[in-house]
Short mmCIF file of C-alpha atoms in Angstrom, two decimals:
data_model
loop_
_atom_site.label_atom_id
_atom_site.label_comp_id
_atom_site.label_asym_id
_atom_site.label_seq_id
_atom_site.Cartn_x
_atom_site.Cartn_y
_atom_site.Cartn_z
CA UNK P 20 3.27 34.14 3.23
CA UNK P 21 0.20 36.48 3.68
CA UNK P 22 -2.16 33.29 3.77
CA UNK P 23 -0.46 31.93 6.60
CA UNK P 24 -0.87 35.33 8.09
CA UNK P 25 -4.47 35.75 7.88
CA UNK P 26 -5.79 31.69 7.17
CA UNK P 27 -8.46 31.96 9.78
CA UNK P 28 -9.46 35.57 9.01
CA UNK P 29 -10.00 34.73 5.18
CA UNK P 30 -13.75 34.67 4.29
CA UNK P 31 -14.92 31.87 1.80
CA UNK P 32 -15.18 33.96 -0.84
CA UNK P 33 -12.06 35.45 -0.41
CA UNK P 34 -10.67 31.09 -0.38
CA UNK P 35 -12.31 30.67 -3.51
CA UNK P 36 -10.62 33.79 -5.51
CA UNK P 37 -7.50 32.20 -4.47
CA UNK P 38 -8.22 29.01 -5.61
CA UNK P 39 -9.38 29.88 -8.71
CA UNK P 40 -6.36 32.39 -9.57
CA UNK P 41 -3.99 29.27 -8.67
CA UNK P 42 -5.86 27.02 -10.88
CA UNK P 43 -6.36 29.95 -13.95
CA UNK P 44 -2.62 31.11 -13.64
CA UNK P 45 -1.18 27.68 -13.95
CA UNK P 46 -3.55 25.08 -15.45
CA UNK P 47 -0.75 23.00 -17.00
CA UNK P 48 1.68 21.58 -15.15
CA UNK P 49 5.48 22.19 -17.20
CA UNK P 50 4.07 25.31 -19.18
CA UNK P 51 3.47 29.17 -18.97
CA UNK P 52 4.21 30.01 -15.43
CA UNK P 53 4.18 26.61 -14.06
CA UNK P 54 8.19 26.42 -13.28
CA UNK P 55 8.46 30.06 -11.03
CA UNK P 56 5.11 30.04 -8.97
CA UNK P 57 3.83 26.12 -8.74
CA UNK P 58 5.95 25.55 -5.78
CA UNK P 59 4.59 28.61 -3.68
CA UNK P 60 1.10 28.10 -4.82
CA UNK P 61 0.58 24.71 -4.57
CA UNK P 62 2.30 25.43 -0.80
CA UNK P 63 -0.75 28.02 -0.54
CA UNK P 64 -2.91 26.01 -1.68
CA UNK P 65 -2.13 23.10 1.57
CA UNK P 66 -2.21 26.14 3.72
CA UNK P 67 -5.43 26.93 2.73
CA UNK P 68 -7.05 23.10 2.96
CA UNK P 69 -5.26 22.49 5.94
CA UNK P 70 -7.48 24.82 7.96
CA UNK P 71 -10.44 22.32 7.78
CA UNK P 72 -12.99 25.29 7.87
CA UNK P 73 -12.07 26.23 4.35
CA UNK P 74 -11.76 23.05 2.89
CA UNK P 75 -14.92 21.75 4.49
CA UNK P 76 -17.22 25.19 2.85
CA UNK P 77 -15.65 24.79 -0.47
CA UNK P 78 -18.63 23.94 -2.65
CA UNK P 79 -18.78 20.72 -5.12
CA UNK P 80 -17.19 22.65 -8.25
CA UNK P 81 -14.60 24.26 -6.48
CA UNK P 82 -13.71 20.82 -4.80
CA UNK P 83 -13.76 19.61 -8.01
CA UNK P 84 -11.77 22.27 -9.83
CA UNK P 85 -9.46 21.91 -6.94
CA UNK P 86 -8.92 18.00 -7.05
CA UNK P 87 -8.66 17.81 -11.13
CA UNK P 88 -5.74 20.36 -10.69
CA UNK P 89 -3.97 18.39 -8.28
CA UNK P 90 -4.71 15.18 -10.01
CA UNK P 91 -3.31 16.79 -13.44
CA UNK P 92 -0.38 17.76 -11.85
CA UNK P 93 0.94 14.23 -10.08
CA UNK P 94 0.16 12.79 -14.01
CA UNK P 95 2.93 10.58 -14.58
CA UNK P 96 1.84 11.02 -18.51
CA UNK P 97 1.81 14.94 -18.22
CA UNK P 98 5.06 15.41 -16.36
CA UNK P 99 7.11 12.34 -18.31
CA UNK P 100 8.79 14.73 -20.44
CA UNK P 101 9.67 17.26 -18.44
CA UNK P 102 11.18 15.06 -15.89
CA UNK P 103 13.05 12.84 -18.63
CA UNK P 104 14.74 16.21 -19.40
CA UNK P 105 15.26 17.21 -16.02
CA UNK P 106 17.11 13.21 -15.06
CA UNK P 107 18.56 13.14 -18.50
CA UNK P 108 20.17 17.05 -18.81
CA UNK P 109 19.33 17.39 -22.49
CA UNK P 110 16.89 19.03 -24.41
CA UNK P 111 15.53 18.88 -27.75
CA UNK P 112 16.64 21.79 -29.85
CA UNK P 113 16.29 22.51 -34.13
CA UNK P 114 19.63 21.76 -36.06
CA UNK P 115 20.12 24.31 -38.87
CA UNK P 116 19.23 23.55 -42.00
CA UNK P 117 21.02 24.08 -45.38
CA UNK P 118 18.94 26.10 -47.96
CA UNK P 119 19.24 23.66 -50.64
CA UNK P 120 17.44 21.03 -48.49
CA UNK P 121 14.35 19.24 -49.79
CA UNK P 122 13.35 18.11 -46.92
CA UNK P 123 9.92 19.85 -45.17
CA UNK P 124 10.93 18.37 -41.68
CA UNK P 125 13.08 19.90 -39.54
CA UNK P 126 15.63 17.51 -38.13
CA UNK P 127 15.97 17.64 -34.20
CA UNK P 128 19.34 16.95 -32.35
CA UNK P 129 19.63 16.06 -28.86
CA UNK P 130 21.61 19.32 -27.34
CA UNK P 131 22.86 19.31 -23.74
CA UNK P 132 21.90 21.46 -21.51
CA UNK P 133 22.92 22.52 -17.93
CA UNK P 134 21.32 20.30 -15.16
CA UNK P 135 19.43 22.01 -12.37
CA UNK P 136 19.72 19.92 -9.21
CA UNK P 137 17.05 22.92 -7.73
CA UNK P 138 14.31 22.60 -10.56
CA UNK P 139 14.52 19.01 -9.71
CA UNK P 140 14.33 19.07 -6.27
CA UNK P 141 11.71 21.59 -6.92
CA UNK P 142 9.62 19.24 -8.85
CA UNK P 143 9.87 16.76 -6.01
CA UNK P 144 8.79 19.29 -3.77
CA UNK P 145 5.49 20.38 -5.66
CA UNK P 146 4.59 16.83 -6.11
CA UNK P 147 4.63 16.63 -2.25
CA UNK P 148 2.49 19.38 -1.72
CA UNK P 149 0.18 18.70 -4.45
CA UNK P 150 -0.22 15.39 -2.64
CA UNK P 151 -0.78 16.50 0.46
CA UNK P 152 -3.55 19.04 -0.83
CA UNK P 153 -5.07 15.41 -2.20
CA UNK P 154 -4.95 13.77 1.54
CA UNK P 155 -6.64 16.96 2.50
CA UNK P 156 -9.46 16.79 0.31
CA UNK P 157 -10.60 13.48 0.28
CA UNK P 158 -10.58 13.44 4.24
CA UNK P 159 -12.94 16.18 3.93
CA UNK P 160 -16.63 15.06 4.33
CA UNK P 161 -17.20 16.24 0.64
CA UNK P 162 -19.07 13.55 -1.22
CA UNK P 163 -16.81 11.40 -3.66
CA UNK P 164 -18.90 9.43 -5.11
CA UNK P 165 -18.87 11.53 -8.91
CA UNK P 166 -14.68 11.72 -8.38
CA UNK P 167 -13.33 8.66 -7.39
CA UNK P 168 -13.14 6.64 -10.32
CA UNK P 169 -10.40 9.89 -11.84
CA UNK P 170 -8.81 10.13 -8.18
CA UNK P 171 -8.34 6.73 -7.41
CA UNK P 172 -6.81 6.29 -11.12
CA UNK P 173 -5.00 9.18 -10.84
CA UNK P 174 -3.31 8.42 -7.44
CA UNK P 175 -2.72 4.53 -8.91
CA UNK P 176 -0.80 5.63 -11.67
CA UNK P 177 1.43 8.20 -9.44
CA UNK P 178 2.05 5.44 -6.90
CA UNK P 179 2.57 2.94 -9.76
CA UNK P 180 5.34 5.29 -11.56
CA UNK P 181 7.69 6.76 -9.23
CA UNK P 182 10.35 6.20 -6.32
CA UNK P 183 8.63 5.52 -2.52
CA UNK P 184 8.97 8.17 -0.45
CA UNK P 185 6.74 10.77 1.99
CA UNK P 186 4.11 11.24 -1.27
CA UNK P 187 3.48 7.90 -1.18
CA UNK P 188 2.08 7.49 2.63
CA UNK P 189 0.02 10.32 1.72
CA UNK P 190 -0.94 8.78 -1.44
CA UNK P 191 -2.05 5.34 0.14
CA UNK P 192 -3.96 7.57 2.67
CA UNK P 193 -6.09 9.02 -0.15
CA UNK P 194 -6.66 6.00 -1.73
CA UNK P 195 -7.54 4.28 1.73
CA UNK P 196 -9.83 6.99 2.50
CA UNK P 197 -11.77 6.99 -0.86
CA UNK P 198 -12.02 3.18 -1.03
CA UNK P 199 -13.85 3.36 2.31
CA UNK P 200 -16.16 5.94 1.16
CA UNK P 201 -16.99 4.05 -2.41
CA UNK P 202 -16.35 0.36 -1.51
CA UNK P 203 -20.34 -0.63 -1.53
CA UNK P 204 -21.27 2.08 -4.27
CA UNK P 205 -18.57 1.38 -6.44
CA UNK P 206 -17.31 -2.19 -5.49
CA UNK P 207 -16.10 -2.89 -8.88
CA UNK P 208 -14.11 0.40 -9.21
CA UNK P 209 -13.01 -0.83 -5.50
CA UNK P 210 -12.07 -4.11 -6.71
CA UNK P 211 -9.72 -3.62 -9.88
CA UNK P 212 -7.88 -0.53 -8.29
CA UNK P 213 -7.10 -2.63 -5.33
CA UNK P 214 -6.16 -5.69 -7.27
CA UNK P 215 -4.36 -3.42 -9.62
CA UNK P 216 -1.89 -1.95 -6.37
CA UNK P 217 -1.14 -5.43 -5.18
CA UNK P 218 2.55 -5.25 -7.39
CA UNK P 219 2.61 -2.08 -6.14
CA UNK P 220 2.60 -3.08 -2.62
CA UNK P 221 4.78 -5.76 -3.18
CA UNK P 222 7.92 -3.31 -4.60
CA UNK P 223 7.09 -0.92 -1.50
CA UNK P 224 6.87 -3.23 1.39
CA UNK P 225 10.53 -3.03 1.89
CA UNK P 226 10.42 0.69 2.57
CA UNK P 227 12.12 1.62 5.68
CA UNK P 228 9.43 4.96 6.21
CA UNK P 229 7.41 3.20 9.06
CA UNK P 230 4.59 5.21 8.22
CA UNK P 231 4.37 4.66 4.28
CA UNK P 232 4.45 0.63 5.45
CA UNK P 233 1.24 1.46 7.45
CA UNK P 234 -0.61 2.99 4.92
CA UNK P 235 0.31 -0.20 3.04
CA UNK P 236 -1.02 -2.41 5.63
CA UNK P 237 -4.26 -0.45 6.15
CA UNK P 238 -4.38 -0.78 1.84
CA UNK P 239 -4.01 -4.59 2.49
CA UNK P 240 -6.63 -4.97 5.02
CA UNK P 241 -8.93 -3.59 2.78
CA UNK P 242 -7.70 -5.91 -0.27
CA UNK P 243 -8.38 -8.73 1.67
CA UNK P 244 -11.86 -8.01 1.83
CA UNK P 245 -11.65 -7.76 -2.19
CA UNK P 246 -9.54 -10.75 -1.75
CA UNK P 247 -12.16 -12.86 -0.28
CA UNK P 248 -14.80 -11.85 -2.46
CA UNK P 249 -13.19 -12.54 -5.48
CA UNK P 250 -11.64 -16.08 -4.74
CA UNK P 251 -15.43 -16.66 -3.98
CA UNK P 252 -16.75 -15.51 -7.21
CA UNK P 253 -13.83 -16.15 -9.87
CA UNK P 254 -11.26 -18.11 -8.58
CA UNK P 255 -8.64 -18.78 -11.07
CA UNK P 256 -4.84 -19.82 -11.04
CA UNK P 257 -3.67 -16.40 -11.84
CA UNK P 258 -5.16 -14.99 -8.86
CA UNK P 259 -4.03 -17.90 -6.45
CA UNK P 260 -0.43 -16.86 -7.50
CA UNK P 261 -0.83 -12.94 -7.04
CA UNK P 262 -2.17 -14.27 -3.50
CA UNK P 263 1.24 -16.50 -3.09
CA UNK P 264 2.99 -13.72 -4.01
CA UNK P 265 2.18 -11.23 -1.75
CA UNK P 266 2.49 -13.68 1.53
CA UNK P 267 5.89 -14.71 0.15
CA UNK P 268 6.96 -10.94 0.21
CA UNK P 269 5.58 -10.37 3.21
CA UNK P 270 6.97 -13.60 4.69
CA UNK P 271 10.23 -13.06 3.37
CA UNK P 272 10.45 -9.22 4.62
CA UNK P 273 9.47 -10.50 8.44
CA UNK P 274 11.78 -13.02 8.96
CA UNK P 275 14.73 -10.58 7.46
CA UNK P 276 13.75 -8.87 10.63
CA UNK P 277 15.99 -9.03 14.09
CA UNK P 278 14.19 -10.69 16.29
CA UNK P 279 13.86 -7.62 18.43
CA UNK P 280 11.86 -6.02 15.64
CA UNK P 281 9.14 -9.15 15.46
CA UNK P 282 6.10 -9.71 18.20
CA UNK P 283 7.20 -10.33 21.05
CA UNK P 284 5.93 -12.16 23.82
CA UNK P 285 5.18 -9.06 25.81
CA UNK P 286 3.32 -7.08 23.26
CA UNK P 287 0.74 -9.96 23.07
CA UNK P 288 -2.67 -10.63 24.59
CA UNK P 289 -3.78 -14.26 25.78
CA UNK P 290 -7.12 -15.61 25.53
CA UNK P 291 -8.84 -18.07 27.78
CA UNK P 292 -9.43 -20.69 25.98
CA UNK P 293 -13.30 -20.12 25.57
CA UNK P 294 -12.63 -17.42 23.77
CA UNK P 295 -10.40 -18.59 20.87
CA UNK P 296 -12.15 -20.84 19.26
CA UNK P 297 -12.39 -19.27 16.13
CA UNK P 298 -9.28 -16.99 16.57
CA UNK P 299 -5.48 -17.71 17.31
CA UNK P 300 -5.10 -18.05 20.64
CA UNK P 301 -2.82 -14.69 21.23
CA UNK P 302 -3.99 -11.19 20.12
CA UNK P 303 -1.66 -7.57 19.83
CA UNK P 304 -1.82 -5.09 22.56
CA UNK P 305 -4.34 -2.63 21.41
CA UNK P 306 -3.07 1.11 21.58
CA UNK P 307 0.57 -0.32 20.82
CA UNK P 308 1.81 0.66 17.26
CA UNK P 309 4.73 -2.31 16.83
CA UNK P 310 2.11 -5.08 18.32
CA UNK P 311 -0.51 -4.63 16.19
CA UNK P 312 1.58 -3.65 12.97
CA UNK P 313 3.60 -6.82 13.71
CA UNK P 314 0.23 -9.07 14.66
CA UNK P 315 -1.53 -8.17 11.83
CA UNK P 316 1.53 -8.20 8.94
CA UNK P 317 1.29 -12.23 10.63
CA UNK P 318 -2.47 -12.49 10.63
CA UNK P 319 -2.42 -11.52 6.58
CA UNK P 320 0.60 -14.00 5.87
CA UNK P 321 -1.48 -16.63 7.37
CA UNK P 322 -5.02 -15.38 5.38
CA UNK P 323 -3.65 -14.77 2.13
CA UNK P 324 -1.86 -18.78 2.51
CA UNK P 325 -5.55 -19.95 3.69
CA UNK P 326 -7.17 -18.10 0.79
CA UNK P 327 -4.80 -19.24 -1.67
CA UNK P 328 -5.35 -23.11 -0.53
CA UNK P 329 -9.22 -22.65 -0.73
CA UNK P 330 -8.75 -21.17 -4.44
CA UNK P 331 -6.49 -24.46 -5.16
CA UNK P 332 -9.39 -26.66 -3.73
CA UNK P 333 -11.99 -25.33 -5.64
CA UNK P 334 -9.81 -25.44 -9.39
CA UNK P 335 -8.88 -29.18 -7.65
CA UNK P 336 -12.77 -30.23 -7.66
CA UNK P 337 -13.69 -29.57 -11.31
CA UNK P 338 -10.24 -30.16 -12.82
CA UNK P 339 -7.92 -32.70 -14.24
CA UNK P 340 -5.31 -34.97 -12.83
CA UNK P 341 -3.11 -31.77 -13.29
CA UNK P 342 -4.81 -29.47 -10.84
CA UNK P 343 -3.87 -32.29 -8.24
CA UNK P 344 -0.49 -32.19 -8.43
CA UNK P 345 -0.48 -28.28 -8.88
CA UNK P 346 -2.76 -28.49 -5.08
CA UNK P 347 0.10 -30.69 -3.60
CA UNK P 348 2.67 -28.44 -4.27
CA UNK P 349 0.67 -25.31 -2.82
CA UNK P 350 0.45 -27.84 0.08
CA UNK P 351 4.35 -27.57 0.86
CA UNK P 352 3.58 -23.66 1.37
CA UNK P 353 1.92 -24.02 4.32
CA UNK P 354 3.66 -27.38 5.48
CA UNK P 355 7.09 -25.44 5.03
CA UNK P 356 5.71 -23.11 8.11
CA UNK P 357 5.32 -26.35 9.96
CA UNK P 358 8.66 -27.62 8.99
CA UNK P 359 10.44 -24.74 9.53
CA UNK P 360 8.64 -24.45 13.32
CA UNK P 361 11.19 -27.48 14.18
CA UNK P 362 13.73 -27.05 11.55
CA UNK P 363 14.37 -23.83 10.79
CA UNK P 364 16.43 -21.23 12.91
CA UNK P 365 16.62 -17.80 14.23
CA UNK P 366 13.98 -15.82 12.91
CA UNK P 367 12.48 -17.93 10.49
CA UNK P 368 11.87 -20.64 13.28
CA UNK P 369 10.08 -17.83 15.43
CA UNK P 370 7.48 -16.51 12.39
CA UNK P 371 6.95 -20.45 11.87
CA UNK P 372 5.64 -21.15 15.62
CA UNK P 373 3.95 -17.60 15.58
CA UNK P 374 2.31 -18.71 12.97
CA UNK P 375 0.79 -22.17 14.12
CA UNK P 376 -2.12 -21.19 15.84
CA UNK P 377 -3.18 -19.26 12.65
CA UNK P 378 -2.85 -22.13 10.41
CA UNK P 379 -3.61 -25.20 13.12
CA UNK P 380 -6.58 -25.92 10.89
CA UNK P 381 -4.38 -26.75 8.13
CA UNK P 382 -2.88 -29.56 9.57
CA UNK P 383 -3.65 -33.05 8.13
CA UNK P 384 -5.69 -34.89 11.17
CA UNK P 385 -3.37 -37.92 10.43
CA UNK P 386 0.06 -35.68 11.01
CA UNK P 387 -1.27 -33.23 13.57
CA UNK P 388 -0.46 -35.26 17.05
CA UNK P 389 3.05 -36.63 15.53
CA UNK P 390 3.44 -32.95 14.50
CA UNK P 391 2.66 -31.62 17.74
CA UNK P 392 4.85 -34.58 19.75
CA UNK P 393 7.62 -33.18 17.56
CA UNK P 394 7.32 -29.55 18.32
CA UNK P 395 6.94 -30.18 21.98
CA UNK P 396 10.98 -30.74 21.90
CA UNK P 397 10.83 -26.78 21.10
CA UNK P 398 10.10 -25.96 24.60
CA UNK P 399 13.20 -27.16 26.08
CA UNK P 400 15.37 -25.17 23.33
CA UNK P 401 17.96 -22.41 24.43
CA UNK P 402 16.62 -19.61 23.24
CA UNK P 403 13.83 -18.24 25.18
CA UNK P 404 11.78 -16.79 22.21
CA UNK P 405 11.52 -20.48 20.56
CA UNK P 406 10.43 -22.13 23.73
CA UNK P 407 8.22 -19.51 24.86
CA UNK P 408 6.24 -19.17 21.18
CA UNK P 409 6.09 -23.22 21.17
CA UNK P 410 3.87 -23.22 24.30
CA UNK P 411 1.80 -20.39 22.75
CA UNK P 412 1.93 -23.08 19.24
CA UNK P 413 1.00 -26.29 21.42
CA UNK P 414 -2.00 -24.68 23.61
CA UNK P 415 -4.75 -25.85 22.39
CA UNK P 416 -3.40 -29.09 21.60
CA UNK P 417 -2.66 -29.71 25.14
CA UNK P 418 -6.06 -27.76 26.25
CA UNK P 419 -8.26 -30.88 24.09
#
């Protein structure tokens, strides 16, 4: 491709003629000349943005013209038909009509037509570029602040609407990158766009693409700040179950794991004492992927099960006789971790006592030292991850 040839030689002007014959020749995604060129000129098009000098000069109505055209063409809405007919191999065509019919309608017929496994893989295909054009332009340092409200929609709805895959991770990093850039000028855009991917999250977090899962993660970390905020300001029942949701799924995906695929003992840090009072009492390995992907995936679990409680709390102090029992039974959440620190087995047993020192201050003062006299057992077990993680459990219970 001649822009491949000569990306560093093109002049800005010369960028923007291209840009604008991409977006003038095919404006709509599924009509005029939309099926023969999009896939080489949307594959320009990252070509072109992925040589930061261009991307970075474009001025704010080219960006603009630029990211409306990509957005327009990931539109679930705007591409639903085409792709129905693409998955289903059928097309809408007129039946023929006798002359002697009244009728001013014509009737349609569903007519089968010959499925192209290469238009559809060349849909796919466009889609991925046209994402990756997105992830190029909002990790530019153009300003977002006019454009995020249509891009983070926009990027929502693809993620919402289709199958996981490579589009995704790149999606999530768009969406991670704007939040950053809007999350004090637009915290309410911030807030229900975040809120709004949390089902989301949930149906991808069993993806086996390592690095779609931490795009997730970095989405997460960034909910939890929305999290927090929100439990604060309008706590309510409906969000204390979204909350018990997503640590169940998360929960539930970890302890699926081997238990070579959990922390380890080796990718952690230990802290003095001094140190950890306000903090578990074992950190990741900074600069290792697996520790701090697996640390933090535990650190959330634990959070979103503390935040969930405190939500419960505060409906328990202005309700009814109701709320009470509805508190007790969020109780068993967090005192099945416990339980399942001495009970449990394999992996689950592991997560549990990895978890302890996250939730320690959850433990009823009147149950903590028979709790603790009953997890001390742990250390003499057979398997060297149990006993190991117990000792890391009991520290600071036999530090006091």
């Amino acid at each position: 491709m001649a822009v491949d040839l000569f990306l560093k030689n093109l002049r800005i002007k010369t960028v923007r003629a291209i840009v604008d014959h991409i977006t003038e020749t095919i404006p709509v995604p599924g009509e005029g000349l939309w099926e023969p060129l999009s896939l080489d000129y949307t594959k320009c098009l990252a070509s072109l943005l992925r040589y930061r000098p261009h991307t970075e000069h474009l001025d704010e109505e080219d960006w603009e013209t630029l990211i409306s055209f990509c957005l327009a063409s990931i539109s679930f809405k705007e591409n639903e038909e085409s792709q129905l007919s693409i998955r289903s191999g059928h097309r809408f065509v007129p039946e023929d009509q006798d002359a002697s019919d009244s009728r001013s309608t014509p009737l349609r017929v569903i007519a089968p037509v010959p499925f192209s496994r290469e238009r559809h893989h060349g849909n796919i295909n466009v889609i991925e570029e046209v994402v990756i054009c997105i992830q190029l332009l909002t990790t530019s340092p153009n300003p977002l602040q006019t454009t995020a409200q249509s891009i983070l929609h926009g990027l929502s709805e693809f993620v919402e609407s289709s199958v996981g895959g490579n589009a995704h991770q790149l999606a999530f990093n768009s969406i991670n990158a704007v939040v950053t850039k809007v999350m004090f000028d637009q915290s309410e855009l911030v807030r229900s766009v975040l809120l709004g991917l949390l089902p989301v999250i949930r149906r991808l977090w069993a993806t086996k693409l390592q690095i779609l899962k931490e795009e997730l993660l970095a989405t997460l970390m960034l909910s939890m700040i929305v999290l927090v905020d929100t439990a604060r300001k309008e706590p309510s029942e409906s969000l204390a179950h979204d909350i018990e949701g997503l640590a169940s799924t998360l929960h539930s995906e970890y302890v699926r794991r081997s238990e070579k695929e959990i922390l380890q003992i080796d990718e952690t840090t230990l802290y003095q004492n001094e140190a950890c009072q306000n903090r578990p009492v074992y950190g990741p390995c900074l600069g290792t992927a697996r520790s701090e992907h697996n640390w933090t995936v535990l650190w959330l679990i634990a959070e979103l099960l503390k935040l969930s409680d405190g939500i419960r709390t505060r409906i328990k102090s202005g309700s009814t006789r109701e709320g009470s029992s509805k508190r007790q039974r969020f109780s068993s959440e967090i005192q099945d971790v416990f339980r399942d620190s001495v009970s449990a087995t394999g992996t689950r047993r592991i997560c549990a006592l990895q978890l302890i020192p996250f939730l320690e201050s959850e433990i009823d003062i009147e149950t903590k030292e028979p709790f603790f006299k009953q997890l001390v057992l742990n250390v003499s077990d057979s398997n060297g991850a149990v006993s190991s993680w117990t000792m890391i459990a009991l520290t600071r219970y036999v530090n006091k």
